[in-house]
Amino acid sequence: MCGDGVVEGDETCDDGNAMPGDGCQECERDSTVFITSEVYQGFALGGLYGADQRCQSLAAKAGLQHFLTFKAWLSTPSMSVADRFRHSRGRYVLVNGLVVAGLG
């Protein structure tokens, strides 16, 4: 719930107040991304769900916060990456600080 001061669910930020229309849903927060050193065969991943499970496992092993929110940056003919990821006004940033994608 936007305004409760806790980032949860689909929120990328929370300004800690219940004032509607004050920009709580429009604030920016960077999304952390990482590149794995593991090698996988696409057909052996178990679909997007299996790929996401591997991604979350690797994020947990790396000690990344909120590891259960990570998803594999993959798509299928019926599901695009854009439809799989939560969008925010923030940037996608590698764990080393390099910006992968951002606004504008």
mmCIF file with all atom_site columns, C-alpha atoms in Angstrom:
data_model
loop_
_atom_site.group_PDB
_atom_site.id
_atom_site.type_symbol
_atom_site.label_atom_id
_atom_site.label_alt_id
_atom_site.label_comp_id
_atom_site.label_asym_id
_atom_site.label_entity_id
_atom_site.label_seq_id
_atom_site.pdbx_PDB_ins_code
_atom_site.Cartn_x
_atom_site.Cartn_y
_atom_site.Cartn_z
_atom_site.occupancy
_atom_site.B_iso_or_equiv
_atom_site.pdbx_formal_charge
_atom_site.auth_seq_id
_atom_site.auth_comp_id
_atom_site.auth_asym_id
_atom_site.auth_atom_id
_atom_site.pdbx_PDB_model_num
ATOM 1   C CA . MET A 1 1   ? 0.000  0.000   0.000   1.00 0.00 ? 1   MET A CA 1
ATOM 2   C CA . CYS A 1 2   ? 1.549  3.249   -1.087  1.00 0.00 ? 2   CYS A CA 1
ATOM 3   C CA . GLY A 1 3   ? 2.083  5.597   1.823   1.00 0.00 ? 3   GLY A CA 1
ATOM 4   C CA . ASP A 1 4   ? 2.755  3.104   4.594   1.00 0.00 ? 4   ASP A CA 1
ATOM 5   C CA . GLY A 1 5   ? 6.519  3.640   4.453   1.00 0.00 ? 5   GLY A CA 1
ATOM 6   C CA . VAL A 1 6   ? 7.242  0.021   3.457   1.00 0.00 ? 6   VAL A CA 1
ATOM 7   C CA . VAL A 1 7   ? 8.299  -1.001  -0.060  1.00 0.00 ? 7   VAL A CA 1
ATOM 8   C CA . GLU A 1 8   ? 6.328  -4.153  -0.837  1.00 0.00 ? 8   GLU A CA 1
ATOM 9   C CA . GLY A 1 9   ? 4.444  -5.920  -3.599  1.00 0.00 ? 9   GLY A CA 1
ATOM 10  C CA . ASP A 1 10  ? 4.700  -4.050  -6.889  1.00 0.00 ? 10  ASP A CA 1
ATOM 11  C CA . GLU A 1 11  ? 5.939  -0.824  -5.257  1.00 0.00 ? 11  GLU A CA 1
ATOM 12  C CA . THR A 1 12  ? 9.362  0.483   -6.217  1.00 0.00 ? 12  THR A CA 1
ATOM 13  C CA . CYS A 1 13  ? 9.219  3.160   -3.525  1.00 0.00 ? 13  CYS A CA 1
ATOM 14  C CA . ASP A 1 14  ? 7.041  4.475   -0.724  1.00 0.00 ? 14  ASP A CA 1
ATOM 15  C CA . ASP A 1 15  ? 7.123  8.027   0.590   1.00 0.00 ? 15  ASP A CA 1
ATOM 16  C CA . GLY A 1 16  ? 5.600  7.170   3.967   1.00 0.00 ? 16  GLY A CA 1
ATOM 17  C CA . ASN A 1 17  ? 2.419  9.229   3.789   1.00 0.00 ? 17  ASN A CA 1
ATOM 18  C CA . ALA A 1 18  ? -1.148 8.599   2.663   1.00 0.00 ? 18  ALA A CA 1
ATOM 19  C CA . MET A 1 19  ? -1.574 11.755  0.588   1.00 0.00 ? 19  MET A CA 1
ATOM 20  C CA . PRO A 1 20  ? -3.107 10.689  -2.741  1.00 0.00 ? 20  PRO A CA 1
ATOM 21  C CA . GLY A 1 21  ? -1.583 12.092  -5.913  1.00 0.00 ? 21  GLY A CA 1
ATOM 22  C CA . ASP A 1 22  ? 1.630  13.293  -4.253  1.00 0.00 ? 22  ASP A CA 1
ATOM 23  C CA . GLY A 1 23  ? 3.856  11.251  -6.565  1.00 0.00 ? 23  GLY A CA 1
ATOM 24  C CA . CYS A 1 24  ? 4.345  8.162   -4.425  1.00 0.00 ? 24  CYS A CA 1
ATOM 25  C CA . GLN A 1 25  ? 3.758  5.888   -7.413  1.00 0.00 ? 25  GLN A CA 1
ATOM 26  C CA . GLU A 1 26  ? 6.033  8.012   -9.607  1.00 0.00 ? 26  GLU A CA 1
ATOM 27  C CA . CYS A 1 27  ? 9.217  8.107   -7.551  1.00 0.00 ? 27  CYS A CA 1
ATOM 28  C CA . GLU A 1 28  ? 12.420 6.637   -8.880  1.00 0.00 ? 28  GLU A CA 1
ATOM 29  C CA . ARG A 1 29  ? 14.264 3.666   -7.520  1.00 0.00 ? 29  ARG A CA 1
ATOM 30  C CA . ASP A 1 30  ? 17.024 1.750   -9.242  1.00 0.00 ? 30  ASP A CA 1
ATOM 31  C CA . SER A 1 31  ? 16.496 -1.943  -9.934  1.00 0.00 ? 31  SER A CA 1
ATOM 32  C CA . THR A 1 32  ? 19.521 -4.162  -9.363  1.00 0.00 ? 32  THR A CA 1
ATOM 33  C CA . VAL A 1 33  ? 20.467 -6.598  -12.118 1.00 0.00 ? 33  VAL A CA 1
ATOM 34  C CA . PHE A 1 34  ? 23.297 -9.104  -12.396 1.00 0.00 ? 34  PHE A CA 1
ATOM 35  C CA . ILE A 1 35  ? 24.903 -11.273 -15.037 1.00 0.00 ? 35  ILE A CA 1
ATOM 36  C CA . THR A 1 36  ? 25.526 -14.854 -14.035 1.00 0.00 ? 36  THR A CA 1
ATOM 37  C CA . SER A 1 37  ? 28.725 -16.714 -14.771 1.00 0.00 ? 37  SER A CA 1
ATOM 38  C CA . GLU A 1 38  ? 26.693 -19.921 -15.003 1.00 0.00 ? 38  GLU A CA 1
ATOM 39  C CA . VAL A 1 39  ? 26.061 -21.431 -18.439 1.00 0.00 ? 39  VAL A CA 1
ATOM 40  C CA . TYR A 1 40  ? 22.622 -22.845 -19.250 1.00 0.00 ? 40  TYR A CA 1
ATOM 41  C CA . GLN A 1 41  ? 21.055 -24.531 -22.247 1.00 0.00 ? 41  GLN A CA 1
ATOM 42  C CA . GLY A 1 42  ? 17.802 -22.742 -23.025 1.00 0.00 ? 42  GLY A CA 1
ATOM 43  C CA . PHE A 1 43  ? 15.821 -25.936 -23.586 1.00 0.00 ? 43  PHE A CA 1
ATOM 44  C CA . ALA A 1 44  ? 16.893 -27.273 -20.180 1.00 0.00 ? 44  ALA A CA 1
ATOM 45  C CA . LEU A 1 45  ? 15.777 -24.319 -18.061 1.00 0.00 ? 45  LEU A CA 1
ATOM 46  C CA . GLY A 1 46  ? 12.210 -25.468 -17.544 1.00 0.00 ? 46  GLY A CA 1
ATOM 47  C CA . GLY A 1 47  ? 10.658 -22.461 -19.218 1.00 0.00 ? 47  GLY A CA 1
ATOM 48  C CA . LEU A 1 48  ? 10.534 -18.962 -17.788 1.00 0.00 ? 48  LEU A CA 1
ATOM 49  C CA . TYR A 1 49  ? 9.504  -20.282 -14.379 1.00 0.00 ? 49  TYR A CA 1
ATOM 50  C CA . GLY A 1 50  ? 12.564 -22.530 -14.190 1.00 0.00 ? 50  GLY A CA 1
ATOM 51  C CA . ALA A 1 51  ? 14.815 -19.717 -15.379 1.00 0.00 ? 51  ALA A CA 1
ATOM 52  C CA . ASP A 1 52  ? 13.363 -17.402 -12.721 1.00 0.00 ? 52  ASP A CA 1
ATOM 53  C CA . GLN A 1 53  ? 13.978 -20.039 -10.044 1.00 0.00 ? 53  GLN A CA 1
ATOM 54  C CA . ARG A 1 54  ? 17.629 -20.326 -11.079 1.00 0.00 ? 54  ARG A CA 1
ATOM 55  C CA . CYS A 1 55  ? 17.961 -16.535 -11.126 1.00 0.00 ? 55  CYS A CA 1
ATOM 56  C CA . GLN A 1 56  ? 16.507 -16.214 -7.619  1.00 0.00 ? 56  GLN A CA 1
ATOM 57  C CA . SER A 1 57  ? 18.778 -18.964 -6.352  1.00 0.00 ? 57  SER A CA 1
ATOM 58  C CA . LEU A 1 58  ? 21.852 -17.222 -7.771  1.00 0.00 ? 58  LEU A CA 1
ATOM 59  C CA . ALA A 1 59  ? 20.731 -13.873 -6.345  1.00 0.00 ? 59  ALA A CA 1
ATOM 60  C CA . ALA A 1 60  ? 20.359 -15.509 -2.916  1.00 0.00 ? 60  ALA A CA 1
ATOM 61  C CA . LYS A 1 61  ? 23.816 -17.097 -3.171  1.00 0.00 ? 61  LYS A CA 1
ATOM 62  C CA . ALA A 1 62  ? 25.242 -13.681 -4.051  1.00 0.00 ? 62  ALA A CA 1
ATOM 63  C CA . GLY A 1 63  ? 23.604 -12.153 -0.973  1.00 0.00 ? 63  GLY A CA 1
ATOM 64  C CA . LEU A 1 64  ? 21.440 -9.739  -2.978  1.00 0.00 ? 64  LEU A CA 1
ATOM 65  C CA . GLN A 1 65  ? 18.547 -8.133  -1.121  1.00 0.00 ? 65  GLN A CA 1
ATOM 66  C CA . HIS A 1 66  ? 15.016 -9.167  -2.064  1.00 0.00 ? 66  HIS A CA 1
ATOM 67  C CA . PHE A 1 67  ? 16.377 -12.154 -4.023  1.00 0.00 ? 67  PHE A CA 1
ATOM 68  C CA . LEU A 1 68  ? 12.872 -13.559 -4.518  1.00 0.00 ? 68  LEU A CA 1
ATOM 69  C CA . THR A 1 69  ? 11.993 -10.572 -6.702  1.00 0.00 ? 69  THR A CA 1
ATOM 70  C CA . PHE A 1 70  ? 14.655 -11.359 -9.315  1.00 0.00 ? 70  PHE A CA 1
ATOM 71  C CA . LYS A 1 71  ? 13.610 -12.689 -12.728 1.00 0.00 ? 71  LYS A CA 1
ATOM 72  C CA . ALA A 1 72  ? 15.629 -14.012 -15.636 1.00 0.00 ? 72  ALA A CA 1
ATOM 73  C CA . TRP A 1 73  ? 15.950 -11.382 -18.379 1.00 0.00 ? 73  TRP A CA 1
ATOM 74  C CA . LEU A 1 74  ? 14.381 -13.717 -20.938 1.00 0.00 ? 74  LEU A CA 1
ATOM 75  C CA . SER A 1 75  ? 11.365 -13.798 -23.177 1.00 0.00 ? 75  SER A CA 1
ATOM 76  C CA . THR A 1 76  ? 9.413  -16.329 -25.215 1.00 0.00 ? 76  THR A CA 1
ATOM 77  C CA . PRO A 1 77  ? 7.347  -15.914 -28.381 1.00 0.00 ? 77  PRO A CA 1
ATOM 78  C CA . SER A 1 78  ? 4.270  -15.432 -26.190 1.00 0.00 ? 78  SER A CA 1
ATOM 79  C CA . MET A 1 79  ? 5.796  -13.394 -23.314 1.00 0.00 ? 79  MET A CA 1
ATOM 80  C CA . SER A 1 80  ? 8.107  -10.430 -23.763 1.00 0.00 ? 80  SER A CA 1
ATOM 81  C CA . VAL A 1 81  ? 10.630 -9.252  -21.194 1.00 0.00 ? 81  VAL A CA 1
ATOM 82  C CA . ALA A 1 82  ? 8.771  -5.927  -21.035 1.00 0.00 ? 82  ALA A CA 1
ATOM 83  C CA . ASP A 1 83  ? 5.645  -7.758  -19.876 1.00 0.00 ? 83  ASP A CA 1
ATOM 84  C CA . ARG A 1 84  ? 7.548  -9.829  -17.312 1.00 0.00 ? 84  ARG A CA 1
ATOM 85  C CA . PHE A 1 85  ? 9.359  -7.025  -15.494 1.00 0.00 ? 85  PHE A CA 1
ATOM 86  C CA . ARG A 1 86  ? 7.986  -4.473  -13.087 1.00 0.00 ? 86  ARG A CA 1
ATOM 87  C CA . HIS A 1 87  ? 8.531  -1.008  -14.480 1.00 0.00 ? 87  HIS A CA 1
ATOM 88  C CA . SER A 1 88  ? 9.623  1.974   -12.472 1.00 0.00 ? 88  SER A CA 1
ATOM 89  C CA . ARG A 1 89  ? 10.993 5.373   -13.309 1.00 0.00 ? 89  ARG A CA 1
ATOM 90  C CA . GLY A 1 90  ? 14.350 4.228   -11.943 1.00 0.00 ? 90  GLY A CA 1
ATOM 91  C CA . ARG A 1 91  ? 17.265 2.650   -13.773 1.00 0.00 ? 91  ARG A CA 1
ATOM 92  C CA . TYR A 1 92  ? 18.478 -0.936  -14.164 1.00 0.00 ? 92  TYR A CA 1
ATOM 93  C CA . VAL A 1 93  ? 21.910 -1.027  -12.509 1.00 0.00 ? 93  VAL A CA 1
ATOM 94  C CA . LEU A 1 94  ? 24.444 -3.859  -12.301 1.00 0.00 ? 94  LEU A CA 1
ATOM 95  C CA . VAL A 1 95  ? 25.709 -4.828  -8.846  1.00 0.00 ? 95  VAL A CA 1
ATOM 96  C CA . ASN A 1 96  ? 28.978 -3.025  -9.712  1.00 0.00 ? 96  ASN A CA 1
ATOM 97  C CA . GLY A 1 97  ? 27.111 0.252   -10.315 1.00 0.00 ? 97  GLY A CA 1
ATOM 98  C CA . LEU A 1 98  ? 27.168 0.222   -14.127 1.00 0.00 ? 98  LEU A CA 1
ATOM 99  C CA . VAL A 1 99  ? 23.857 1.470   -15.549 1.00 0.00 ? 99  VAL A CA 1
ATOM 100 C CA . VAL A 1 100 ? 22.389 -1.038  -18.017 1.00 0.00 ? 100 VAL A CA 1
ATOM 101 C CA . ALA A 1 101 ? 19.222 0.877   -18.904 1.00 0.00 ? 101 ALA A CA 1
ATOM 102 C CA . GLY A 1 102 ? 17.555 4.048   -17.770 1.00 0.00 ? 102 GLY A CA 1
ATOM 103 C CA . LEU A 1 103 ? 15.084 6.719   -18.690 1.00 0.00 ? 103 LEU A CA 1
ATOM 104 C CA . GLY A 1 104 ? 15.744 9.056   -21.546 1.00 0.00 ? 104 GLY A CA 1
#
